Short mmCIF file of C-alpha atoms and ligand atoms in Angstrom, two decimals:
data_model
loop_
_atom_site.label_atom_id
_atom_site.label_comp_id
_atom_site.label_asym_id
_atom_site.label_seq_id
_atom_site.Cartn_x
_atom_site.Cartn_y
_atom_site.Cartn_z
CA UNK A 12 -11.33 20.55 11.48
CA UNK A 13 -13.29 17.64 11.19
CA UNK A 14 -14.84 17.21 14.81
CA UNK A 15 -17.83 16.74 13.42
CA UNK A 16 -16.86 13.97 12.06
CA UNK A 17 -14.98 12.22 15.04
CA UNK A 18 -16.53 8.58 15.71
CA UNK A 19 -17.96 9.20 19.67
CA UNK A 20 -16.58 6.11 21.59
CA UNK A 21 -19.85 6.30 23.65
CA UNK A 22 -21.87 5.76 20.36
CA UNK A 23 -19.71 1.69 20.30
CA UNK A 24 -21.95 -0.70 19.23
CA UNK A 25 -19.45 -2.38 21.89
CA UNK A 26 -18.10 -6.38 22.76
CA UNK A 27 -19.54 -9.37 21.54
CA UNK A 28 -19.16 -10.45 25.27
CA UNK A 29 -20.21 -7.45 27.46
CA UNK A 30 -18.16 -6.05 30.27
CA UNK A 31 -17.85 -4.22 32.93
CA UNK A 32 -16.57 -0.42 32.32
CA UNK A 33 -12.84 0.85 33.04
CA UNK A 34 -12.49 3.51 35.49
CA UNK A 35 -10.39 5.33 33.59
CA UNK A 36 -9.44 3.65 29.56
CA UNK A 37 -12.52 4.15 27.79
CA UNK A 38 -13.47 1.32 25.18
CA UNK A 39 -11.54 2.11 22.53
CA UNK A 40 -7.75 2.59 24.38
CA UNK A 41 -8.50 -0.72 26.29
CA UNK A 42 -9.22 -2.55 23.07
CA UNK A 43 -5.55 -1.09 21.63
CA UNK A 44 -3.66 -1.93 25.08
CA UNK A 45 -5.64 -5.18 24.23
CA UNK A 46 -3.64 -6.17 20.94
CA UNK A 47 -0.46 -4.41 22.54
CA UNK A 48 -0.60 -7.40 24.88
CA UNK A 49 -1.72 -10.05 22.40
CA UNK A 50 1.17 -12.73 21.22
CA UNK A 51 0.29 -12.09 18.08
CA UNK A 52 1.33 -8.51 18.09
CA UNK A 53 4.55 -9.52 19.35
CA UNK A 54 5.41 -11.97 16.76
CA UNK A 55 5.12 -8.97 13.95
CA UNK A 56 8.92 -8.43 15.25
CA UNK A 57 10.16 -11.74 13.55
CA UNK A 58 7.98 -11.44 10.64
CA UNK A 59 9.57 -9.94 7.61
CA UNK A 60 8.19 -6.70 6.06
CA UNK A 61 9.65 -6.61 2.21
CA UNK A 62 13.30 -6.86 3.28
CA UNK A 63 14.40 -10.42 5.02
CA UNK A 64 17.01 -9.90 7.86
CA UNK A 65 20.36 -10.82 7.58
CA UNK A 66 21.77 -8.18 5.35
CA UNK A 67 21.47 -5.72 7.95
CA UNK A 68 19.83 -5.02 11.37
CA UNK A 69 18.54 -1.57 10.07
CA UNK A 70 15.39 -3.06 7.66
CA UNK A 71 11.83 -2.79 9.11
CA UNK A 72 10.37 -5.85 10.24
CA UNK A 73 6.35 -5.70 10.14
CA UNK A 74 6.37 -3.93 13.92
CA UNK A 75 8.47 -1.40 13.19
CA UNK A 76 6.30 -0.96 10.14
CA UNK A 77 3.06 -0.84 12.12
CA UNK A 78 4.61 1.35 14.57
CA UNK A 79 5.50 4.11 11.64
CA UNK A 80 2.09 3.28 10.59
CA UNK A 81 0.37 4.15 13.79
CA UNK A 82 2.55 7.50 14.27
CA UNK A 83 1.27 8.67 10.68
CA UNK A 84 -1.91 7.73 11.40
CA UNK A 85 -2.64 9.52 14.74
CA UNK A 86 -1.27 12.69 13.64
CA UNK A 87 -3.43 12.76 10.69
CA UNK A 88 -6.59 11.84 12.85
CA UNK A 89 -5.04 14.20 15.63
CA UNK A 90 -4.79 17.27 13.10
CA UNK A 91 -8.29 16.28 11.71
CA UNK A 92 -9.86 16.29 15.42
CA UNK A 93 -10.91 12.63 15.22
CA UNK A 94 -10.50 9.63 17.76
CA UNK A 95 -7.48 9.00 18.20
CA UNK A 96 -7.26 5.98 20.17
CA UNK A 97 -9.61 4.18 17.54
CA UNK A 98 -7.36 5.15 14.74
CA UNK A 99 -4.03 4.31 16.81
CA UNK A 100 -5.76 0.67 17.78
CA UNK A 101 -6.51 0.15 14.11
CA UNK A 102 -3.10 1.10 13.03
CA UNK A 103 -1.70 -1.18 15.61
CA UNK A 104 -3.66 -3.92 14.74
CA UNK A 105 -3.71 -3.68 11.01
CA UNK A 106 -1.10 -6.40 9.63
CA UNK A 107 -1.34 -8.74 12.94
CA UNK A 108 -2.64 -11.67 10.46
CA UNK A 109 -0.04 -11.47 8.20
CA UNK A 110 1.88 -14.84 7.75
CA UNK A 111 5.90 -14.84 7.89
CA UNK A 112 7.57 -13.50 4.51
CA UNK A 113 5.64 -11.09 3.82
CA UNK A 114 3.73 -10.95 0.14
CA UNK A 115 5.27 -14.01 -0.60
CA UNK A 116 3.99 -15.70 1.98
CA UNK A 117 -0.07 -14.41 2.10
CA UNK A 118 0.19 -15.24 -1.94
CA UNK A 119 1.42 -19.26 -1.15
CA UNK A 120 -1.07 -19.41 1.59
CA UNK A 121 -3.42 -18.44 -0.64
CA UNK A 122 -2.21 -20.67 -3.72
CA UNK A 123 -2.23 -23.51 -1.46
CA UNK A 124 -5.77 -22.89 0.18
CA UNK A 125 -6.87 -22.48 -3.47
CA UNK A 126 -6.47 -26.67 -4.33
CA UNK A 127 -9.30 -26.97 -1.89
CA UNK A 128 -11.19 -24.21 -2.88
CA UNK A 129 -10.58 -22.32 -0.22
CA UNK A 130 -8.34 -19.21 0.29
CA UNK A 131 -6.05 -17.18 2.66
CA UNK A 132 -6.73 -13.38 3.13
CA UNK A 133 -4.48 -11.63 5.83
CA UNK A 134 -7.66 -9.18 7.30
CA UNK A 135 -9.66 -11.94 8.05
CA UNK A 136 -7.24 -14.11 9.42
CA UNK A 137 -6.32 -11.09 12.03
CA UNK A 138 -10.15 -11.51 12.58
CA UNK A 139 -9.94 -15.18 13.39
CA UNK A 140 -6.85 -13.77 15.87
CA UNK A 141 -8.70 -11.31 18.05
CA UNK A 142 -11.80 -13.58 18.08
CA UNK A 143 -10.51 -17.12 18.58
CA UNK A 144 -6.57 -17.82 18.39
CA UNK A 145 -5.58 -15.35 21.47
CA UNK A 146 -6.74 -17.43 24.40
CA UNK A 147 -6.01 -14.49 27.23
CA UNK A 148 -9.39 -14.06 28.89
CA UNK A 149 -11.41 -16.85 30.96
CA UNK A 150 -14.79 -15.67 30.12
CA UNK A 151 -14.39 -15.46 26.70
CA UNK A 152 -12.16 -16.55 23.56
CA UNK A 153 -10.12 -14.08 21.76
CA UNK A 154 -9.85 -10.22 22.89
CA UNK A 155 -13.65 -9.42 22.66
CA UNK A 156 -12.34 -5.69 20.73
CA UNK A 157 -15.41 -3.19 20.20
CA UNK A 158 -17.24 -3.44 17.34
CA UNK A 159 -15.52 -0.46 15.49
CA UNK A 160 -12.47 -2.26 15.57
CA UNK A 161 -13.69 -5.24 14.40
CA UNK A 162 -15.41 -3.56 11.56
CA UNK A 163 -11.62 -1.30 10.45
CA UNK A 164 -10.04 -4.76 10.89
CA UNK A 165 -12.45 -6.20 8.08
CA UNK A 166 -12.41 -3.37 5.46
CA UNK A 167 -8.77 -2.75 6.22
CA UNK A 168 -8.34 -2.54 2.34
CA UNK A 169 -11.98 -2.37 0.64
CA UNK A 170 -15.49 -2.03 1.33
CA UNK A 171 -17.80 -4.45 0.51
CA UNK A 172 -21.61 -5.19 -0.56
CA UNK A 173 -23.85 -6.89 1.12
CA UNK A 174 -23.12 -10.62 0.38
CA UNK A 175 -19.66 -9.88 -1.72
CA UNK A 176 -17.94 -11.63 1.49
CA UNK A 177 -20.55 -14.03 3.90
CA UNK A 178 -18.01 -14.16 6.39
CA UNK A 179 -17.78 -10.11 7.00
CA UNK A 180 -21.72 -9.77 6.67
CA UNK A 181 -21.68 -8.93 10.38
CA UNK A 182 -19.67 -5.55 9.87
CA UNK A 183 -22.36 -3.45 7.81
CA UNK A 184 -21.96 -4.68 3.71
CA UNK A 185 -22.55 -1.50 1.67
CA UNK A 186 -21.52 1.28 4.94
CA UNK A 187 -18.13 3.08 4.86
CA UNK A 188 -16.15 2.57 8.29
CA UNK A 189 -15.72 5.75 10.56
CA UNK A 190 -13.34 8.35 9.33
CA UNK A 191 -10.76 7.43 11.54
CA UNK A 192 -10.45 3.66 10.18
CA UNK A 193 -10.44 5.21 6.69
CA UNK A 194 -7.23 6.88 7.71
CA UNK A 195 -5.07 3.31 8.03
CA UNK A 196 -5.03 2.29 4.57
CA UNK A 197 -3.60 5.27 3.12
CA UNK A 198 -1.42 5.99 6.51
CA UNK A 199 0.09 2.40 5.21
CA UNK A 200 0.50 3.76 2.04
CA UNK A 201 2.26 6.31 2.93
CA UNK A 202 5.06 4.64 6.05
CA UNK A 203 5.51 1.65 3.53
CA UNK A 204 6.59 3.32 0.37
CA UNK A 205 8.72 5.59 2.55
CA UNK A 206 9.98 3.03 4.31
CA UNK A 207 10.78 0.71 1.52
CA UNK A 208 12.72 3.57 -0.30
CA UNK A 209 14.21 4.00 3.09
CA UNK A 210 15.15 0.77 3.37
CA UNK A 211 16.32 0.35 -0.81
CA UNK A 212 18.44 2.76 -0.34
CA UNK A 213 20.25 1.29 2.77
CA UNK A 214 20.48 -1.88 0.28
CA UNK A 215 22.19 -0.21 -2.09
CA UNK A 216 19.47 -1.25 -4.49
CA UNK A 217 18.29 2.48 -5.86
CA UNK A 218 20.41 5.54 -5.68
CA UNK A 219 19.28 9.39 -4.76
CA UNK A 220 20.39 10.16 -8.55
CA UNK A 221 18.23 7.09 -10.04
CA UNK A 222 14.62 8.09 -7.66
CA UNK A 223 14.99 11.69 -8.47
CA UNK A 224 15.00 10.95 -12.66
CA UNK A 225 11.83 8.76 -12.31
CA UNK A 226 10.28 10.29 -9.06
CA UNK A 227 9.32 13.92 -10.02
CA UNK A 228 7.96 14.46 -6.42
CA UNK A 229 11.36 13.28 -5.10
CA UNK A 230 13.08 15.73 -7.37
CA UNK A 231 11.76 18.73 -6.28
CA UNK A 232 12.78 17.90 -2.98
CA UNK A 233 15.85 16.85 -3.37
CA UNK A 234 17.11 19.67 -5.43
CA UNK A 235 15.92 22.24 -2.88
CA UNK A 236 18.36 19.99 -0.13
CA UNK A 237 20.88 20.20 -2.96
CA UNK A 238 21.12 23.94 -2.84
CA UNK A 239 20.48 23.99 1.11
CA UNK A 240 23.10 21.75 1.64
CA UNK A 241 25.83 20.88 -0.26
CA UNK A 242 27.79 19.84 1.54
CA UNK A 243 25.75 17.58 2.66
CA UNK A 244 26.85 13.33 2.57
CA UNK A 245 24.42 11.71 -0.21
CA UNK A 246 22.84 9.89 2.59
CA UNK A 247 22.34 12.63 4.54
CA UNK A 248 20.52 14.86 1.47
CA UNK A 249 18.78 11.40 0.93
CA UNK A 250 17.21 11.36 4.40
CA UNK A 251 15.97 14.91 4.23
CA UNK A 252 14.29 14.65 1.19
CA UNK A 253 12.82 11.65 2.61
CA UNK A 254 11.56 13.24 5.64
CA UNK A 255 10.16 15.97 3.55
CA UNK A 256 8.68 13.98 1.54
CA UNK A 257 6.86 11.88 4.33
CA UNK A 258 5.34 15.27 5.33
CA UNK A 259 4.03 16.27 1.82
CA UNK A 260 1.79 13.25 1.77
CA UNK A 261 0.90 12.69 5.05
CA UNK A 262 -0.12 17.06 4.88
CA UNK A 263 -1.79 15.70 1.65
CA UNK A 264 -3.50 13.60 3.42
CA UNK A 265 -4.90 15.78 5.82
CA UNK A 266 -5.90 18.31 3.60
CA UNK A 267 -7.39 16.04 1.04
CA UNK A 268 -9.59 14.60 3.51
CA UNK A 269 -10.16 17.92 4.66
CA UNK A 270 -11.26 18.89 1.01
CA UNK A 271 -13.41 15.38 0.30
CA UNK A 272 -15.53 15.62 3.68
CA UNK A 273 -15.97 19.51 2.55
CA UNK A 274 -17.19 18.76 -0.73
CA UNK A 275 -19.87 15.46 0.09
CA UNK A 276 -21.17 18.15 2.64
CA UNK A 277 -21.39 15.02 5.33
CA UNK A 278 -21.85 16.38 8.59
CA UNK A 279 -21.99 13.09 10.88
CA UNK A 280 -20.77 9.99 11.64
CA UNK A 281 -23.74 8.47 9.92
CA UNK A 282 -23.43 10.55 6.18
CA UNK A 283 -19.57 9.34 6.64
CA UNK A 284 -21.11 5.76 6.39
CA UNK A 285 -23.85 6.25 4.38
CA UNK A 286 -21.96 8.19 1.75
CA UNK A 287 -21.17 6.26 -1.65
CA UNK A 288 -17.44 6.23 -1.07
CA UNK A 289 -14.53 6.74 1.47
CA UNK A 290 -13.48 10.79 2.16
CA UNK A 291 -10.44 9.85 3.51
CA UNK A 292 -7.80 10.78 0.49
CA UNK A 293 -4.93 12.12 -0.55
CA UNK A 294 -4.93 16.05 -2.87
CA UNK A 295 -4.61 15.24 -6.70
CA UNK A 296 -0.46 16.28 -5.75
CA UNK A 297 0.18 13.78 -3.41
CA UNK A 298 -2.20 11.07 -5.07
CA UNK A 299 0.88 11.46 -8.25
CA UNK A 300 3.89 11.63 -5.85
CA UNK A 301 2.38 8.23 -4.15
CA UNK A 302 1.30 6.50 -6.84
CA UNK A 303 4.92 7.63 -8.73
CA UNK A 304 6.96 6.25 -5.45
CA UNK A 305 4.80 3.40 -6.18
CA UNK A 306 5.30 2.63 -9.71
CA UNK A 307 9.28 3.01 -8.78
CA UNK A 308 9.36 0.62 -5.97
CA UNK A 309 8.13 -1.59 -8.15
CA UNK A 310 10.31 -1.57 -11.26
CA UNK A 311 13.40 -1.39 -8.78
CA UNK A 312 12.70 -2.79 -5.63
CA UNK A 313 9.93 -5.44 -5.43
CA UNK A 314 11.14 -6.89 -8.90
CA UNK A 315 14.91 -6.94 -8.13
CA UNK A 316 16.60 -10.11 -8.31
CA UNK A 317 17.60 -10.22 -4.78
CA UNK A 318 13.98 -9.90 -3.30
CA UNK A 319 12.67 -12.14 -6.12
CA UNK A 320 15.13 -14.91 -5.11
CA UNK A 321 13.95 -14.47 -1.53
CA UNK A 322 10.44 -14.86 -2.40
CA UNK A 323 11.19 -17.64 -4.74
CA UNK A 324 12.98 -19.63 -1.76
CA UNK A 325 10.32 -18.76 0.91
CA UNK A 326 7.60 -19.61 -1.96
CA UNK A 327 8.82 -23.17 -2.41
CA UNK A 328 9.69 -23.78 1.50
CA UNK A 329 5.91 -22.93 2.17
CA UNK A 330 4.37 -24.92 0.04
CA UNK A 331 6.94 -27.82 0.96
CA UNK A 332 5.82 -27.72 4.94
CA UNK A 333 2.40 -27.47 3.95
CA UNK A 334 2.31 -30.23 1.81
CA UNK A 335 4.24 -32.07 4.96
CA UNK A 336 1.52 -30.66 7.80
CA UNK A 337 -1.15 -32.21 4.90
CA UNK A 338 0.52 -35.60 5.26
CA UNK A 339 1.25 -35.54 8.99
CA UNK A 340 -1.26 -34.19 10.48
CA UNK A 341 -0.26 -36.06 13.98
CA UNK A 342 2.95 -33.28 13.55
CA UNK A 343 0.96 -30.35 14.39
CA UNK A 344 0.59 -29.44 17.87
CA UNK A 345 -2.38 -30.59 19.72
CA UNK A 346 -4.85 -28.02 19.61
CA UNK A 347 -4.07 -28.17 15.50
CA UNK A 348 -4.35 -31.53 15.26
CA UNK A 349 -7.90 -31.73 17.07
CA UNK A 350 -9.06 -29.29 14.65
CA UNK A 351 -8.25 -31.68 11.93
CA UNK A 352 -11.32 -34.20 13.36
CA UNK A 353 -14.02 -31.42 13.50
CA UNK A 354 -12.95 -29.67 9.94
CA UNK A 355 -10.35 -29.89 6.95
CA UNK A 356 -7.31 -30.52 7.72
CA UNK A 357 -5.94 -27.78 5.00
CA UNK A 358 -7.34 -24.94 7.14
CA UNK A 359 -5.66 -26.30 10.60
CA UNK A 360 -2.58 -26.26 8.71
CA UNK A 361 -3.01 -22.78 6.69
CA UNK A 362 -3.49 -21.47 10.32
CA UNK A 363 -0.59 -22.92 12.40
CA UNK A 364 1.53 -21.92 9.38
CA UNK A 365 -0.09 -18.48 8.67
CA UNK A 366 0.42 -18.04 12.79
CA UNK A 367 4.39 -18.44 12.34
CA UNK A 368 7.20 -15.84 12.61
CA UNK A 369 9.86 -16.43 9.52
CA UNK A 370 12.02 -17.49 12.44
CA UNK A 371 10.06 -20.39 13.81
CA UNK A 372 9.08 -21.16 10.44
CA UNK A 373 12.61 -21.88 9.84
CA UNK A 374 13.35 -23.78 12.90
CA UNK A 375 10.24 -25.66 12.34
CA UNK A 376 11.01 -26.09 8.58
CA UNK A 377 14.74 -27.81 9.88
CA UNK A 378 13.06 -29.89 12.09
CA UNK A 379 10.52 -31.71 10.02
CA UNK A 380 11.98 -31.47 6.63
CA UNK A 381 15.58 -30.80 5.91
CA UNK A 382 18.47 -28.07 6.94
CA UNK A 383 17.83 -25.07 4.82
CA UNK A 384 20.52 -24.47 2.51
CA UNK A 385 22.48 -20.67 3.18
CA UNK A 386 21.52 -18.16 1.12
CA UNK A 387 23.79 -17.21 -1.70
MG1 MG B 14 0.92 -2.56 6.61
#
């Protein structure tokens, strides 16, 4: 497959901090047992993923998501003979700086950070987590990951020129990251749309007759179950399309990569980087059944009035404690508040907040503010 291709964890540019060796975890699988451990990771269990708990224990919450994430992931870099453990550390690690309600939430951050000029972006506030918020180790702040993880953290979702972004000017401006982080934006792609439909569906917000007259992709599928089974419940056909349809693209991921890294002839880690854009990809096929479960999720899922009135409620409530953290400053805990001395007092606050579960959020919303009214 692609061996030739595989990052070599002896070829790390390593740890900020150095250290001494492992006998037995290499660099790469301490670095993921690393953010296993880390609070942060543990607080993606109370942070929402599109669907807010309450309705029903079955949605994904943003670990079950990254754990869906991670399983797509390594088989596709298992299949394509590259390093695992880097891919399943990046996969792990990839939405550990996302604040609590999900979209909603990064795009109030954001809004809020904005009236200073500044801004919110989720991959380099997981940066600012592994390098200074997770206090674990006595020697040094944050996890001290390897390089390479560093690096897939910042161009979780783009590359970048030299410049574009000062902050990330570190991690190689104008490179491509290894193969293997190339894999996690696309393996995201691919558990979240699922997952969402998944999840829809449970909602009662789409139904299998409604995604297979807009999703051709779905259709094909779904008629083939039809025949095979039925019999069959309409959730059960639903869930076997859906499984089959998780293995079309993640095989169309494997064999698109397959067919990019062919055809740019790169035949090392280093033409991987140097080459003028990312081989990881889906085939032309699965590109149109993503970008089609896509377009759907959006016209009857993201946009419907239940998740809208979520959004608009967690919208408001954010920039409401904000705006309170802003004019209390003595409220935040005390490592916050001596932050506020040494720099603005907006970024202390976009950071305790962005740190939050939806749950302590909540509690935290009730005890400075007001009781938060039920939902309707
Ligand atoms: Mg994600």
């Amino acid at each position: 497959m692609l061996a030739r291709l595989r990052f070599p964890v002896a070829r790390s540019l390593g740890r900020r901090h150095p250290e001494p060796e492992h006998p037995y975890r290499n660099a790469f699988q301490r670095d993921r047992d690393r953010i296993i451990h880390a609070r942060a990771f543990r607080r993606l269990e109370a942070k929402t993923q599109v669907f807010t708990p309450g309705l029903s224990d079955h949605f994904r919450n943003r670990l079950t998501h990254t754990i869906e994430v991670s399983q797509v992931a390594r088989t596709a870099a298992s299949v394509l003979a590259l390093d695992e453990d880097l891919t399943e550390t990046l996969a792990l690690v990839h939405d550990i700086g996302h604040p609590p309600f999900a979209h909603a939430g990064e795009q109030e951050l954001n809004r809020q950070m904005r009236r200073f000029g500044d801004h919110f972006d989720h991959n380099i506030h997981a940066l600012r987590i592994v390098e200074s918020f997770e206090q674990r180790y006595a020697r040094f702040p944050g996890l001290n990951l390897t390089f390479e993880v560093r690096e897939g953290m910042a161009k979780h979702s783009r590359d970048f020129v030299p410049g574009e972004i000062p902050e990330l000017d570190e991690y190689l401006p104008g490179l491509r990251p290894p193969l293997e982080a190339q894999l996690i934006d696309l393996s995201d792609e691919i558990a979240y749309n699922t997952a969402d439909l998944d999840d829809a569906f449970s909602a009662h917000l789409v139904d299998a007759g409604q995604i297979a007259a807009e999703v051709p992709a779905y259709a094909a599928i779904y008629e083939t179950i039809e025949m095979q089974f039925p019999g069959a419940a309409q959730r059960e056909k639903f869930q076997e399309t859906l499984r089959q349809l998780i293995d079309t693209l993640v095989s169309g991921l494997i064999e698109g990569t397959v067919a990019a890294a062919h055809d740019s002839g790169a035949d090392s880690v280093d033409a991987v980087r140097q080459y003028p854009h990312r081989l990881a990809a889906f085939t032309a096929a699965s590109q149109d059944a993503s970008r089609e479960l896509k377009s759907f999720l959006h016209r009857h899922v993201y946009s419907s009035p239940a998740l809208d009135q979520d959004r608009r409620r967690a919208t408001a409530m954010m920039a409401d404690l904000f705006q309170f953290f802003l004019d209390h400053p003595e409220r935040l805990p005390d490592d916050y508040r001596a932050r506020t001395e040494a720099e603005p007092p907006h970024r202390a606050v976009c950071d305790y907040i962005a740190g939050m579960t939806d749950s302590f959020f909540h509690r935290t919303y009730e005890q400075v503010l007001s009781p938060i009214p039920p939902q309707s």
